[in-house]
mmCIF file of C-alpha atoms in Angstrom:
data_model
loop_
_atom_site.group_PDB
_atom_site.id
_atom_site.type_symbol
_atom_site.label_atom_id
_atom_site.label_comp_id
_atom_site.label_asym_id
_atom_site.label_seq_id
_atom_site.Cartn_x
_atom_site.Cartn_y
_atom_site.Cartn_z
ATOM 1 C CA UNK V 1 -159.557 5.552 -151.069
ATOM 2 C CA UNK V 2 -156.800 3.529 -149.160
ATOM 3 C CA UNK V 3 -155.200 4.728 -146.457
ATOM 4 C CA UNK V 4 -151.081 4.868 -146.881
ATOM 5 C CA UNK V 5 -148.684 2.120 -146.132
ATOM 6 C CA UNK V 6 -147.330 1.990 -142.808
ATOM 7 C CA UNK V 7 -143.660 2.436 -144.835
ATOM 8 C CA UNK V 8 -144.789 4.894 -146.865
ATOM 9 C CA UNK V 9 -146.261 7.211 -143.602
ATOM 10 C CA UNK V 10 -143.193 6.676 -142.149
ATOM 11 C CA UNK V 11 -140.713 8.013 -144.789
ATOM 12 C CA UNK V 12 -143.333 11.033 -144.719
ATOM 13 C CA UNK V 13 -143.070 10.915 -140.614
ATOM 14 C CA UNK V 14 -146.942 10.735 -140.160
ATOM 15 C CA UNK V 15 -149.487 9.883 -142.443
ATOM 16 C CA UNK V 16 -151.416 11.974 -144.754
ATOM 17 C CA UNK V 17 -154.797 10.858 -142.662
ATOM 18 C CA UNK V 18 -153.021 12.250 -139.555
ATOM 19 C CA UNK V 19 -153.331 16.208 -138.141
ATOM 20 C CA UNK V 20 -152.234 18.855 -139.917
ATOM 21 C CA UNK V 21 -151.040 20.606 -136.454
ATOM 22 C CA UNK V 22 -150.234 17.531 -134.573
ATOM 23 C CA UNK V 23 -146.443 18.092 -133.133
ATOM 24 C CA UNK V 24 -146.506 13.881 -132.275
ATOM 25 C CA UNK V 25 -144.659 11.717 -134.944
ATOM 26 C CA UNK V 26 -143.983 8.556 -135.157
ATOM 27 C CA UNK V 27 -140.525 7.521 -133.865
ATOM 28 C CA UNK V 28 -139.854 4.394 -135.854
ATOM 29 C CA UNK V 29 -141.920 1.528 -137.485
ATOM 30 C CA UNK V 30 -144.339 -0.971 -136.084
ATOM 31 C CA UNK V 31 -142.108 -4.511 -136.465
ATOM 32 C CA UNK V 32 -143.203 -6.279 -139.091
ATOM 33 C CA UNK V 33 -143.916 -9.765 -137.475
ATOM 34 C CA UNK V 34 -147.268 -9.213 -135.688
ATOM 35 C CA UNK V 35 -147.244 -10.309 -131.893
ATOM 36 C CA UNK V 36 -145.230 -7.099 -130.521
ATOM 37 C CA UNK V 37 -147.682 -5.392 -127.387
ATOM 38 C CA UNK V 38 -148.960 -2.423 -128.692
ATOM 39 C CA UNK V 39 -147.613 -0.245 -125.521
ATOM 40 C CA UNK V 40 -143.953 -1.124 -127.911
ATOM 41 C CA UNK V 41 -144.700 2.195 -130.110
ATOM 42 C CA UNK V 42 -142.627 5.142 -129.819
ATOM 43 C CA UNK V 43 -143.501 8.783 -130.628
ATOM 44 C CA UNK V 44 -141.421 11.828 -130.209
ATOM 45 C CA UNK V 45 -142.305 15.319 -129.903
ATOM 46 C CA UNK V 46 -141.419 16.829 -133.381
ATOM 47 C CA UNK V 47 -140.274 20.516 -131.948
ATOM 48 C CA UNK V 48 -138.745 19.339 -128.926
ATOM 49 C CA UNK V 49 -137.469 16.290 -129.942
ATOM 50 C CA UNK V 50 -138.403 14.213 -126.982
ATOM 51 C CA UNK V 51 -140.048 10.917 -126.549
ATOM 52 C CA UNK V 52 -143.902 10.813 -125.745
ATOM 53 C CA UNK V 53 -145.927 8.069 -125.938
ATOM 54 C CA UNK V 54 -147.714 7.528 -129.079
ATOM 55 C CA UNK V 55 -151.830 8.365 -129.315
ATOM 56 C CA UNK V 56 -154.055 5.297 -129.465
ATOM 57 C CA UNK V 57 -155.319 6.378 -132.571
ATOM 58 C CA UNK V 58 -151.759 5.621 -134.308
ATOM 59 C CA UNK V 59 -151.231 2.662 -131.798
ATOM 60 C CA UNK V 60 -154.697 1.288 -133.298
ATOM 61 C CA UNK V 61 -154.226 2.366 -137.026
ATOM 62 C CA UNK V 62 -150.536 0.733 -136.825
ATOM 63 C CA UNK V 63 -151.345 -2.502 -135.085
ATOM 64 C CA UNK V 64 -154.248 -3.139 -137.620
ATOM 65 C CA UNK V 65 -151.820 -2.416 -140.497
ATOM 66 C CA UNK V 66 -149.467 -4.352 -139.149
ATOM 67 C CA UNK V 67 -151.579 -7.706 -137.528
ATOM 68 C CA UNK V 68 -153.623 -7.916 -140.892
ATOM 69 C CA UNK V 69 -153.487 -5.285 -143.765
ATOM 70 C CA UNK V 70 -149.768 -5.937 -144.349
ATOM 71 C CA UNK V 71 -149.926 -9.666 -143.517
ATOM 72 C CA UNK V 72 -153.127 -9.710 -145.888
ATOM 73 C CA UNK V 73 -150.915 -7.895 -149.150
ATOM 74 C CA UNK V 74 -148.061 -9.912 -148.466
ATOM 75 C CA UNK V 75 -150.462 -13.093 -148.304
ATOM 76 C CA UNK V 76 -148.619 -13.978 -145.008
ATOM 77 C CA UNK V 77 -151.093 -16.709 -144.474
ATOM 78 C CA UNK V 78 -148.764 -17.818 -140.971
ATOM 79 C CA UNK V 79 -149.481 -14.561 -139.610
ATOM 80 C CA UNK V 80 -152.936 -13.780 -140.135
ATOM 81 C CA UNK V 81 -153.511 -17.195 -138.450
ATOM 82 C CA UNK V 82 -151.230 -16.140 -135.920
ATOM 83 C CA UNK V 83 -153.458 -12.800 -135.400
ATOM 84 C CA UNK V 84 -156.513 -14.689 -135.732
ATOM 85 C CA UNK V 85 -155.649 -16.911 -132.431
ATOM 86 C CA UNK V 86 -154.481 -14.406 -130.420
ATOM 87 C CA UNK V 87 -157.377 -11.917 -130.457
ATOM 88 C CA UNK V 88 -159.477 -14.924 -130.924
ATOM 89 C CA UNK V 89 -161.189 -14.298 -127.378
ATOM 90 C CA UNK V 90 -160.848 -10.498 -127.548
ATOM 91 C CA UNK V 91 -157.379 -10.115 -127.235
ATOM 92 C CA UNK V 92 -155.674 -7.092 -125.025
ATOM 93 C CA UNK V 93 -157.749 -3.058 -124.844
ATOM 94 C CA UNK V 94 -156.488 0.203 -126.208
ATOM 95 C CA UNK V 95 -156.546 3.171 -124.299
ATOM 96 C CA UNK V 96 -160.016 4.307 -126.332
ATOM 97 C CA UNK V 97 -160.965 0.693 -124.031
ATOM 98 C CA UNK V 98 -161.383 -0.925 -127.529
ATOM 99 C CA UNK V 99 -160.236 -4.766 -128.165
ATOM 100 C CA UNK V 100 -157.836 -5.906 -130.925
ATOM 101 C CA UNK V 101 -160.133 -8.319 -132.150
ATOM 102 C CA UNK V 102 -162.546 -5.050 -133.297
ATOM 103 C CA UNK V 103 -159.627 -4.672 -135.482
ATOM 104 C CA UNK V 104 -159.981 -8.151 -137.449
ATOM 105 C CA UNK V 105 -162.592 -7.430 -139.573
ATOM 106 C CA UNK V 106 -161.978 -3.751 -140.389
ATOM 107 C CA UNK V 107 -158.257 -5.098 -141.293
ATOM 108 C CA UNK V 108 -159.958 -7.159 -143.625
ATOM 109 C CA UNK V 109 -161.774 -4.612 -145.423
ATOM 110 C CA UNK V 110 -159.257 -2.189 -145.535
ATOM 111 C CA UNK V 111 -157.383 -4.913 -147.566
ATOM 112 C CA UNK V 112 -159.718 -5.678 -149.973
ATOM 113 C CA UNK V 113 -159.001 -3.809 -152.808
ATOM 114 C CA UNK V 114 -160.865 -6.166 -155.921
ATOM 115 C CA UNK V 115 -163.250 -9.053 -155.627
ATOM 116 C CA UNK V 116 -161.586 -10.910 -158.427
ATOM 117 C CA UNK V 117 -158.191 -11.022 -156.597
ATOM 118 C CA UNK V 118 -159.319 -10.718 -153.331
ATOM 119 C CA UNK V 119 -161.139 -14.289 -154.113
ATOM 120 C CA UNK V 120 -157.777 -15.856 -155.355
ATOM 121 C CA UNK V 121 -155.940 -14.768 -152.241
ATOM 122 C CA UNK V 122 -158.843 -16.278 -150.069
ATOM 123 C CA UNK V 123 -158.870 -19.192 -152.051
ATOM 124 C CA UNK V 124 -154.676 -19.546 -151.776
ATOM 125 C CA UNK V 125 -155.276 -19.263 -147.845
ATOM 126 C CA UNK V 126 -157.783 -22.130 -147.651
ATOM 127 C CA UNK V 127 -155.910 -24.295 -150.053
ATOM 128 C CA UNK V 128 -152.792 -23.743 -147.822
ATOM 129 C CA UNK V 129 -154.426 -23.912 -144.590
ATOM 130 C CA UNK V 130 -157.435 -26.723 -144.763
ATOM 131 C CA UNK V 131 -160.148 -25.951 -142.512
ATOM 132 C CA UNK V 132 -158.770 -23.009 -141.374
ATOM 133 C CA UNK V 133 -161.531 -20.873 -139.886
ATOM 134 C CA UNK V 134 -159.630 -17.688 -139.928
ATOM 135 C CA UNK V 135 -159.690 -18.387 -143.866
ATOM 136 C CA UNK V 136 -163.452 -19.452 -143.428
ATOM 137 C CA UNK V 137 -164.951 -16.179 -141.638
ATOM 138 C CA UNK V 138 -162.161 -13.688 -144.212
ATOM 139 C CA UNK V 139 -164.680 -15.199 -146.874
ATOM 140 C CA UNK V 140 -167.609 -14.540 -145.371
ATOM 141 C CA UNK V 141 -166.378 -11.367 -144.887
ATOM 142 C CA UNK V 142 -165.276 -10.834 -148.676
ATOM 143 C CA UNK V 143 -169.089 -11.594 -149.318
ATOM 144 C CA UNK V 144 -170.104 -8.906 -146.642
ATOM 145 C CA UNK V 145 -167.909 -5.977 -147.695
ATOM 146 C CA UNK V 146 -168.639 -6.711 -151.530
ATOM 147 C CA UNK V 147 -172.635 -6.716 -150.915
ATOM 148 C CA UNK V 148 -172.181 -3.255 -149.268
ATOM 149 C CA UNK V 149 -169.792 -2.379 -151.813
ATOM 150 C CA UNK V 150 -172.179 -3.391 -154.947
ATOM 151 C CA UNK V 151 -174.802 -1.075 -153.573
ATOM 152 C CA UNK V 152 -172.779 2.291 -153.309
ATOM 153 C CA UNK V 153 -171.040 4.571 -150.395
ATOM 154 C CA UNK V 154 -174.457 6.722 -149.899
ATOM 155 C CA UNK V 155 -175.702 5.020 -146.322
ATOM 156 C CA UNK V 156 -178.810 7.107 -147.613
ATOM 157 C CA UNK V 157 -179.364 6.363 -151.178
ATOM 158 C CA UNK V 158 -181.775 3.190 -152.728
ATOM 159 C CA UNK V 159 -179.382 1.184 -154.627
ATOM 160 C CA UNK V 160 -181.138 -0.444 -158.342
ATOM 161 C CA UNK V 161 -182.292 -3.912 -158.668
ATOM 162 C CA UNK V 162 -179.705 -4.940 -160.161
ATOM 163 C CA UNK V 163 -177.051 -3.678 -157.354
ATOM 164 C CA UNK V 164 -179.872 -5.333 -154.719
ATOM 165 C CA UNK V 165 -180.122 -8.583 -156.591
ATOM 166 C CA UNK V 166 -176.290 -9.187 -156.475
ATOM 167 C CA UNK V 167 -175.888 -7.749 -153.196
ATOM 168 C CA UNK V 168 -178.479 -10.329 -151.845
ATOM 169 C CA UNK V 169 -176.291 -12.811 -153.408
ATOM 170 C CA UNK V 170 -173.459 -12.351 -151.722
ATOM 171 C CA UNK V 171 -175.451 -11.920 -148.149
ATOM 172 C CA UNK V 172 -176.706 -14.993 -148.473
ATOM 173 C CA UNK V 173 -173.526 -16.865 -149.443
ATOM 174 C CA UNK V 174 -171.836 -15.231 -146.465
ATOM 175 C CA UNK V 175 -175.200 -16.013 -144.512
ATOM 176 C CA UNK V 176 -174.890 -20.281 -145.158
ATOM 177 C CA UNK V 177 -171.305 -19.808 -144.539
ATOM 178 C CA UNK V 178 -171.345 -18.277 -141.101
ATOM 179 C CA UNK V 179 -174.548 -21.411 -140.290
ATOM 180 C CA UNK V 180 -171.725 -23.709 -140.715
ATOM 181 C CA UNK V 181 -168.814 -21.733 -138.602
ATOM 182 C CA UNK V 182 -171.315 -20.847 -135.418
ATOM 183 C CA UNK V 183 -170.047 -24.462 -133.466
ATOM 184 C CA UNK V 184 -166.323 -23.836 -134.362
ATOM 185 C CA UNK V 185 -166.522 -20.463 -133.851
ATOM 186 C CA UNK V 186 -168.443 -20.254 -130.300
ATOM 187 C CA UNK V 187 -165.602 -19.511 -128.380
ATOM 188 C CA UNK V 188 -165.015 -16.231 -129.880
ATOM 189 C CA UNK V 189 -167.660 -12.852 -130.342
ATOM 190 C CA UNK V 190 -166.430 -12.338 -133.561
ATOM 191 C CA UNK V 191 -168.703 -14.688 -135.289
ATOM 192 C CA UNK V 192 -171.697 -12.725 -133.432
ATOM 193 C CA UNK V 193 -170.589 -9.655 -135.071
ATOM 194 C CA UNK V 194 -170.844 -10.405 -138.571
ATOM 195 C CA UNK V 195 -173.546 -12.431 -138.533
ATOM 196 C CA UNK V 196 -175.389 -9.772 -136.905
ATOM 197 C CA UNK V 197 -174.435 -7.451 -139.574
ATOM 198 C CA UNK V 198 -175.089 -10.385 -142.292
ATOM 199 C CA UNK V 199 -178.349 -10.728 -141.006
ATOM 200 C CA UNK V 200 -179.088 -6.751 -140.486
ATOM 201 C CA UNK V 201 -178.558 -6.070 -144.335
ATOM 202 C CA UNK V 202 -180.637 -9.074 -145.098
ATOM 203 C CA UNK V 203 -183.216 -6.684 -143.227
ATOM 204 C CA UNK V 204 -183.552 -9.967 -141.577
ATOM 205 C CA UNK V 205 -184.451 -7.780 -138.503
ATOM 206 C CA UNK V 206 -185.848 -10.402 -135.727
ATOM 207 C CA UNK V 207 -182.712 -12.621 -136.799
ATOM 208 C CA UNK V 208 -180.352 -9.701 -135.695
ATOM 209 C CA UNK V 209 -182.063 -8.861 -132.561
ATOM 210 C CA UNK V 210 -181.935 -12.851 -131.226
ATOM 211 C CA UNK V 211 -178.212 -13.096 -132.846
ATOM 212 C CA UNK V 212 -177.612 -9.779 -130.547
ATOM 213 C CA UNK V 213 -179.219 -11.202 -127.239
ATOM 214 C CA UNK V 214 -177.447 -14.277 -127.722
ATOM 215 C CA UNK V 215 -174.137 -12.931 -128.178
ATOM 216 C CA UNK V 216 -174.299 -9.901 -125.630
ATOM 217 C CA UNK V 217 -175.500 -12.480 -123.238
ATOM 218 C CA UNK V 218 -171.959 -14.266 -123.718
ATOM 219 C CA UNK V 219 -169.850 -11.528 -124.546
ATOM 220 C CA UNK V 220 -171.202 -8.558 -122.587
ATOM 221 C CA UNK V 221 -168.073 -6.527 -122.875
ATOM 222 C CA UNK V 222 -167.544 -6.195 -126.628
ATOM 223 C CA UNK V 223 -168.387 -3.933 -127.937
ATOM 224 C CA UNK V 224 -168.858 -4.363 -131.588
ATOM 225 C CA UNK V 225 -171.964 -6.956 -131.206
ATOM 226 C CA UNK V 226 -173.766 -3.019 -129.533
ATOM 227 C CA UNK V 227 -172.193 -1.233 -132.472
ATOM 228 C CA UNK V 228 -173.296 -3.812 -135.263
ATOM 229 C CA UNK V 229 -176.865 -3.936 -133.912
ATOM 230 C CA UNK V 230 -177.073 -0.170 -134.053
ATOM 231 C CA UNK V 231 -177.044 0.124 -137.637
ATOM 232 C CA UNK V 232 -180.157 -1.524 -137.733
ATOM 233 C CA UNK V 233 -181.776 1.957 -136.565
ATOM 234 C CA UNK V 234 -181.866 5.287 -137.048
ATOM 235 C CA UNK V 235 -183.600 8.180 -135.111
ATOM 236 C CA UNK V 236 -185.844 8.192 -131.738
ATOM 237 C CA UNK V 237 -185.209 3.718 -132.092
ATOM 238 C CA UNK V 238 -181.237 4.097 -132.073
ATOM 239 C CA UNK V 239 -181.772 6.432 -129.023
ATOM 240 C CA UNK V 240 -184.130 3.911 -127.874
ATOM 241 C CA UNK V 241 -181.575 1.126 -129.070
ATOM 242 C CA UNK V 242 -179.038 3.254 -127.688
ATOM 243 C CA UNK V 243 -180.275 3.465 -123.841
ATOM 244 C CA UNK V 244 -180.855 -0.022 -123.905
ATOM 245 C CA UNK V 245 -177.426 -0.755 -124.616
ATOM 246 C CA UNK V 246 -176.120 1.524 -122.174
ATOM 247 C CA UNK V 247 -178.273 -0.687 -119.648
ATOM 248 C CA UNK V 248 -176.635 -3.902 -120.374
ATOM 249 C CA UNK V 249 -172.511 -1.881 -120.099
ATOM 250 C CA UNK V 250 -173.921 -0.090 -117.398
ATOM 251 C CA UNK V 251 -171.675 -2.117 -114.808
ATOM 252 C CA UNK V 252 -168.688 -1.632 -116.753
ATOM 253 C CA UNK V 253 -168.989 1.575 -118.897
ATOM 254 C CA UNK V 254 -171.691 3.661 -117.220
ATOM 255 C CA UNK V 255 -173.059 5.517 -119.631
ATOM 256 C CA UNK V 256 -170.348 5.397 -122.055
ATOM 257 C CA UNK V 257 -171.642 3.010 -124.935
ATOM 258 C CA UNK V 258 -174.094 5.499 -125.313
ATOM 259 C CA UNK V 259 -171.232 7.703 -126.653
ATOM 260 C CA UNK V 260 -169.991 4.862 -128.209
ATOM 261 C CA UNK V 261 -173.003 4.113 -130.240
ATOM 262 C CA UNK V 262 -173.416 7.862 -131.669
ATOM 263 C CA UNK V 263 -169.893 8.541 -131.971
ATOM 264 C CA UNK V 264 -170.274 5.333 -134.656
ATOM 265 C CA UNK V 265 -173.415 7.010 -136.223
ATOM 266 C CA UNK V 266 -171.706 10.596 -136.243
ATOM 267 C CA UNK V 267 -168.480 9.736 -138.299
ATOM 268 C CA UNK V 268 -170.462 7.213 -140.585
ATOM 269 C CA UNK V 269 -172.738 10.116 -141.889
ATOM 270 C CA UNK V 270 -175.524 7.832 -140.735
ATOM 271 C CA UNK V 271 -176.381 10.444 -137.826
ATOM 272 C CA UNK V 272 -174.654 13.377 -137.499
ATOM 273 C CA UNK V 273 -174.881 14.977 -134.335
ATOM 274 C CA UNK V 274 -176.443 18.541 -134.905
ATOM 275 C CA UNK V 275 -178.368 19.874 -131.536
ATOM 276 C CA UNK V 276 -178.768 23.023 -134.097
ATOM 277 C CA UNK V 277 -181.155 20.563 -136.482
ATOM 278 C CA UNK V 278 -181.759 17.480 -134.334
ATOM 279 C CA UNK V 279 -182.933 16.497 -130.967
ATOM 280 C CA UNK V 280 -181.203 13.884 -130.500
ATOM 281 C CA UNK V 281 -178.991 12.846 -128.875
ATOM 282 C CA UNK V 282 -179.831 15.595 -126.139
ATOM 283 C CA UNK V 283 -175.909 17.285 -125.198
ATOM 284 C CA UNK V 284 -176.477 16.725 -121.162
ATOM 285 C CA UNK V 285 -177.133 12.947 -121.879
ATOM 286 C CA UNK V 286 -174.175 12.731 -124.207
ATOM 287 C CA UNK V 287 -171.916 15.146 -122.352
ATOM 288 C CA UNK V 288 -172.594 12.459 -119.409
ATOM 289 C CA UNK V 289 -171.915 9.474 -121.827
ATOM 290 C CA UNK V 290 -167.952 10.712 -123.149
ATOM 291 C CA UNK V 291 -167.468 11.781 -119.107
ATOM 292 C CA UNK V 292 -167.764 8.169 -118.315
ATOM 293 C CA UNK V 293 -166.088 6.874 -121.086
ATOM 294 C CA UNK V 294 -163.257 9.327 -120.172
ATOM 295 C CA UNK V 295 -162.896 8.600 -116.591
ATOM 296 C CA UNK V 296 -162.297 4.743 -117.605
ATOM 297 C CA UNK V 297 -160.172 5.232 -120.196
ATOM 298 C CA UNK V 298 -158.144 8.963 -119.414
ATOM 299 C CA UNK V 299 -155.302 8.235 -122.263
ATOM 300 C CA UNK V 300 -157.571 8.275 -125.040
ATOM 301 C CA UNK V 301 -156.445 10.956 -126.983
ATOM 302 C CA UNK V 302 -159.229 10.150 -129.752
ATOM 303 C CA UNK V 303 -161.909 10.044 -126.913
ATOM 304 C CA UNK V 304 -160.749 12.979 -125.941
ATOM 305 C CA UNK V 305 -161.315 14.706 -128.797
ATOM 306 C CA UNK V 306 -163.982 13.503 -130.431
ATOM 307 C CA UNK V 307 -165.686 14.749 -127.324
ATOM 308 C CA UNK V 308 -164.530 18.170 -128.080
ATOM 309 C CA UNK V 309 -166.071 18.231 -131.251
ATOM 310 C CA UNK V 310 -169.324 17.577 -129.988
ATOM 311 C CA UNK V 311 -168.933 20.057 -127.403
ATOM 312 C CA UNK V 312 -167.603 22.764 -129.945
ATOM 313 C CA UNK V 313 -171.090 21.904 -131.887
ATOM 314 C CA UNK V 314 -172.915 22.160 -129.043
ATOM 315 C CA UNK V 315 -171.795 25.731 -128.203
ATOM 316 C CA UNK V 316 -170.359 24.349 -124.709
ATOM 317 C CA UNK V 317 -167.041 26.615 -124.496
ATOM 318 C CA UNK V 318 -165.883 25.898 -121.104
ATOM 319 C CA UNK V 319 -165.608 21.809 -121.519
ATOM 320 C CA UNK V 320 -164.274 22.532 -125.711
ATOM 321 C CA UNK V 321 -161.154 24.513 -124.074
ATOM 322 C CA UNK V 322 -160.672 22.405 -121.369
ATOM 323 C CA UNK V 323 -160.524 19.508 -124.435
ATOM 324 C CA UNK V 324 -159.397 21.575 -126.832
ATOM 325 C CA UNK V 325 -156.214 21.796 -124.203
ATOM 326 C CA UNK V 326 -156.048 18.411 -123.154
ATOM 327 C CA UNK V 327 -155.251 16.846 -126.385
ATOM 328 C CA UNK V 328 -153.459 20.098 -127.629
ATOM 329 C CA UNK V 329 -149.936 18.687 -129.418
ATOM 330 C CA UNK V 330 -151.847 15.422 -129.933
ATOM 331 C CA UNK V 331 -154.199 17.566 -132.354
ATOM 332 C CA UNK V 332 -156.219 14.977 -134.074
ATOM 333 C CA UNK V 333 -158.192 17.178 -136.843
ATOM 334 C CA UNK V 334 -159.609 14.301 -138.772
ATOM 335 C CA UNK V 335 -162.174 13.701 -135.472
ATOM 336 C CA UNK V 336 -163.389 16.953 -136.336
ATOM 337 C CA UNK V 337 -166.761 16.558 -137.349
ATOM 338 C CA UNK V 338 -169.397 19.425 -139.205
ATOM 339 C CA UNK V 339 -167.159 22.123 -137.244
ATOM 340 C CA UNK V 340 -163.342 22.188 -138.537
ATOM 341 C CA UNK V 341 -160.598 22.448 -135.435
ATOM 342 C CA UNK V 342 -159.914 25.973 -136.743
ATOM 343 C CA UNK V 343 -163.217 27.299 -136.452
ATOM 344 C CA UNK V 344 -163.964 25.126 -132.919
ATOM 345 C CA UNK V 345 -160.980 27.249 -131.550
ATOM 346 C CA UNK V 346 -161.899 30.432 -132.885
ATOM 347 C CA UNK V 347 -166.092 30.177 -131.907
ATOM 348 C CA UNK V 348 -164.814 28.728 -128.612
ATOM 349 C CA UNK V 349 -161.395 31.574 -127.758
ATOM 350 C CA UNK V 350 -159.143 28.641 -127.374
ATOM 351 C CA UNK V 351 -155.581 29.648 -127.681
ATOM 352 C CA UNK V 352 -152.120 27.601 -127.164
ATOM 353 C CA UNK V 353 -150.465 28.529 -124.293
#
C-alpha cells in the first residue's frame, strides 16, 4: 500500500507510517517547488512545544515526496527534470550519509500506481520533453518495477511461467533501453544502479558483477551500486559479498557498508537478522559495522535505531539502553524489526527518564 500524501500527514501532524510514541512532529510542510536544502525542515517538540530539528528519516521521506512523488502525480514534467539535474552527480548527503539521488528511483516506484497509466504519463513526459533522459531511464524503470511487480511481493516464492515469461519481457525492454542511455548517462551512477539490478533479475549474474566493478570503480562512494549488487546473494556469499564491499568503503565508511548491506537484507525480509536461528551476520562484526557508521554520521536518528533493534535481538542490554535513550522522543517504531519497541524496552529494563 501507498504511503500518505505529504498534505494529508500533515493535517494528521505526522504520518500514519511514523511512531506511535514519537513526541517530534512536523512543524509545517515541505514547499512544494523542489530545490529547497533539506536542512529547511522544521519539527517541534509536540509536549513542549519547542522547535527541534526534524529526524532524517522525515527529512528523507519528505524530500522524496516532494522532489518526485508529488512532481510525478501532478505530472510536473519541469520539476522532475529539475530534480533529475540536480542529484544528477549524487546530489547533497543526509544525516543517515545517504545521497538524494538514492532517492530518484525509489520516488519513482513509490509513484507508480498502474502500468496502463503510468505508461501514458511516461509517454506525456517524452512527448513534452524530446530526448529527455530523465524521461528515458523513468521508463526503464516502469519496466523494472512492473517485472518485479508481475512476479509477486514473496522475495522467497517461484513465480509461474506465465508471471516469468512477462516479467522477462519487461527486463529485457528495460535491458536494450539502458544499452542505449550508458554514453548519455556516464556522468551519473544512477545508470549503474539499475542496470545492475536489470541485469541481476535477468540472473544475468557475470553481467552484474562487471556492471558493479565498473561502476564502483567510478563511483566508489555510492552506495546503491553495493546495495543493488547484494541482492544478487543470499547467505555465507552476501557475507562474503558483504566483506568485500566493506573493503572497497573501507577509506570512507570503515566498516559501515557492512551494516549497510544487512540493514537492506533485514527490512526487505530477504535476511532477517536472527543470531537466535542464524549465524550470520556474527553481532561483534555487526555491532562494529553500525559503530562506524555512527561515528560518521552521529544525527542519524534512523541509524541510531535501527542499531538498537539489532542489539535488542541480540540480547546486548547495555548498548539497547544506551540507544534505546539516544533516540528516545525521536522513537522511530517502524525500524523495529522481529522484536517490537515495547518488548525491546521491557527484555532490555529501559525506562524514560
Amino acid at each position: 500500500m501507498r504511503r500518505a500524501s505529504l498534505a494529508a500527514c500533515l493535517l494528521l501532524a505526522w504520518c500514519a507510517h511514523a511512531n506511535a510514541g514519537a513526541r517530534i512532529e512536523r512543524g509545517h510542510a515541505f514547499p512544494r517547488v523542489p530545490g529547497t536544502d533539506f536542512d529547511a525542515f522544521e519539527c517541534v517538540d509536540s509536549v513542549t512545544r519547542t522547535a527541534r530539528p526534524c529526524p532524517d528519516v522525515t527529512v528523507i521521506d519528505d524530500a522524496q515526496a516532494a522532489a518526485v512523488v508529488q512532481p510525478y502525480e501532478r505530472a510536473d514534467f519541469d520539476a522532475l527534470e529539475a530534480t533529475f539535474a540536480r542529484w544528477r552527480d549524487g546530489g547533497k548527503q543526509f544525516d543517515d550519509g545517504s545521497w538524494e539521488l538514492a532517492l530518484y528511483l525509489p520516488g519513482l516506484t513509490r509513484a507508480f500506481t498502474n502500468l496502463t497509466a503510468d505508461s501514458a504519463v511516461l509517454a506525456s513526459w517524452q512527448k513534452r520533453k524530446p530526448g529527455s533522459l530523465a524521461a528515458q531511464i523513468a521508463q526503464a524503470q516502469l519496466w523494472y518495477v512492473y517485472a518485479l511487480r508481475v512476479k509477486g511481493n514473496d522475495p522467497h516464492a517461484v513465480p509461474g511461467p506465465e508471471a516469468q515469461a512477462i516479467a522477462a519481457e519487461r527486463l529485457n525492454q528495460a535491458a536494450a533501453l539502458l544499452r542505449t542511455l550508458k554514453a548519455p548517462m556516464r556522468g551519473s551512477p544512477l545508470w549503474y544502479e539499475l542496470a545492475i539490478a536489470v541485469a541481476r533479475e535477468r540472473a544475468a549474474l557475470p553481467q552484474a558483477r562487471a556492471l558493479f566493478a565498473e561502476g564502483s570503480k567510478r563511483f566508489p562512494r555510492y552506495h546503491p551500486l553495493y546495495l543493488s549488487m547484494s541482492e544478487a546473494y543470499t547467505g555465507a556469499a552476501f557475507d562474503t559479498f558483504a566483506g568485500q564491499a566493506v573493503a572497497l568503503t573501507r577509506q570512507f565508511e570503515g566498516s559501515g557498508m557492512y551494516a549497510r548491506l544487512y540493514l537492506q537484507a533485514d527490512r526487505s525480509n530477504r535476511m532477517r537478522f536472527d543470531p537466535q536461528r542464524a549465524s550470520l551476520p556474527g553481532w561483534p562484526r555487526l555491532r562494529a559495522a553500525y559503530e562506524d557508521l555512527l561515528q560518521r554520521y552521529p544525527d542519524s536518528i534512523g541509524l541510531a535505531t535501527s542499531f538498537a533493534s539489532a542489539a535488542c535481538r541480540a540480547e546486548d542490554s547495555p548498548l539497547y539502553r544506551q540507544l534505546r535513550s539516544r533516540a528516545d522522543v525521536y522513537l522511530l517504531s517502524e525500524r523495529f524489526i522481529l522484536v517490537p519497541v515495547e518488548a525491546c524496552d521491557r527484555r532490555h529494563g529501559w525506562t524514560a527518564d
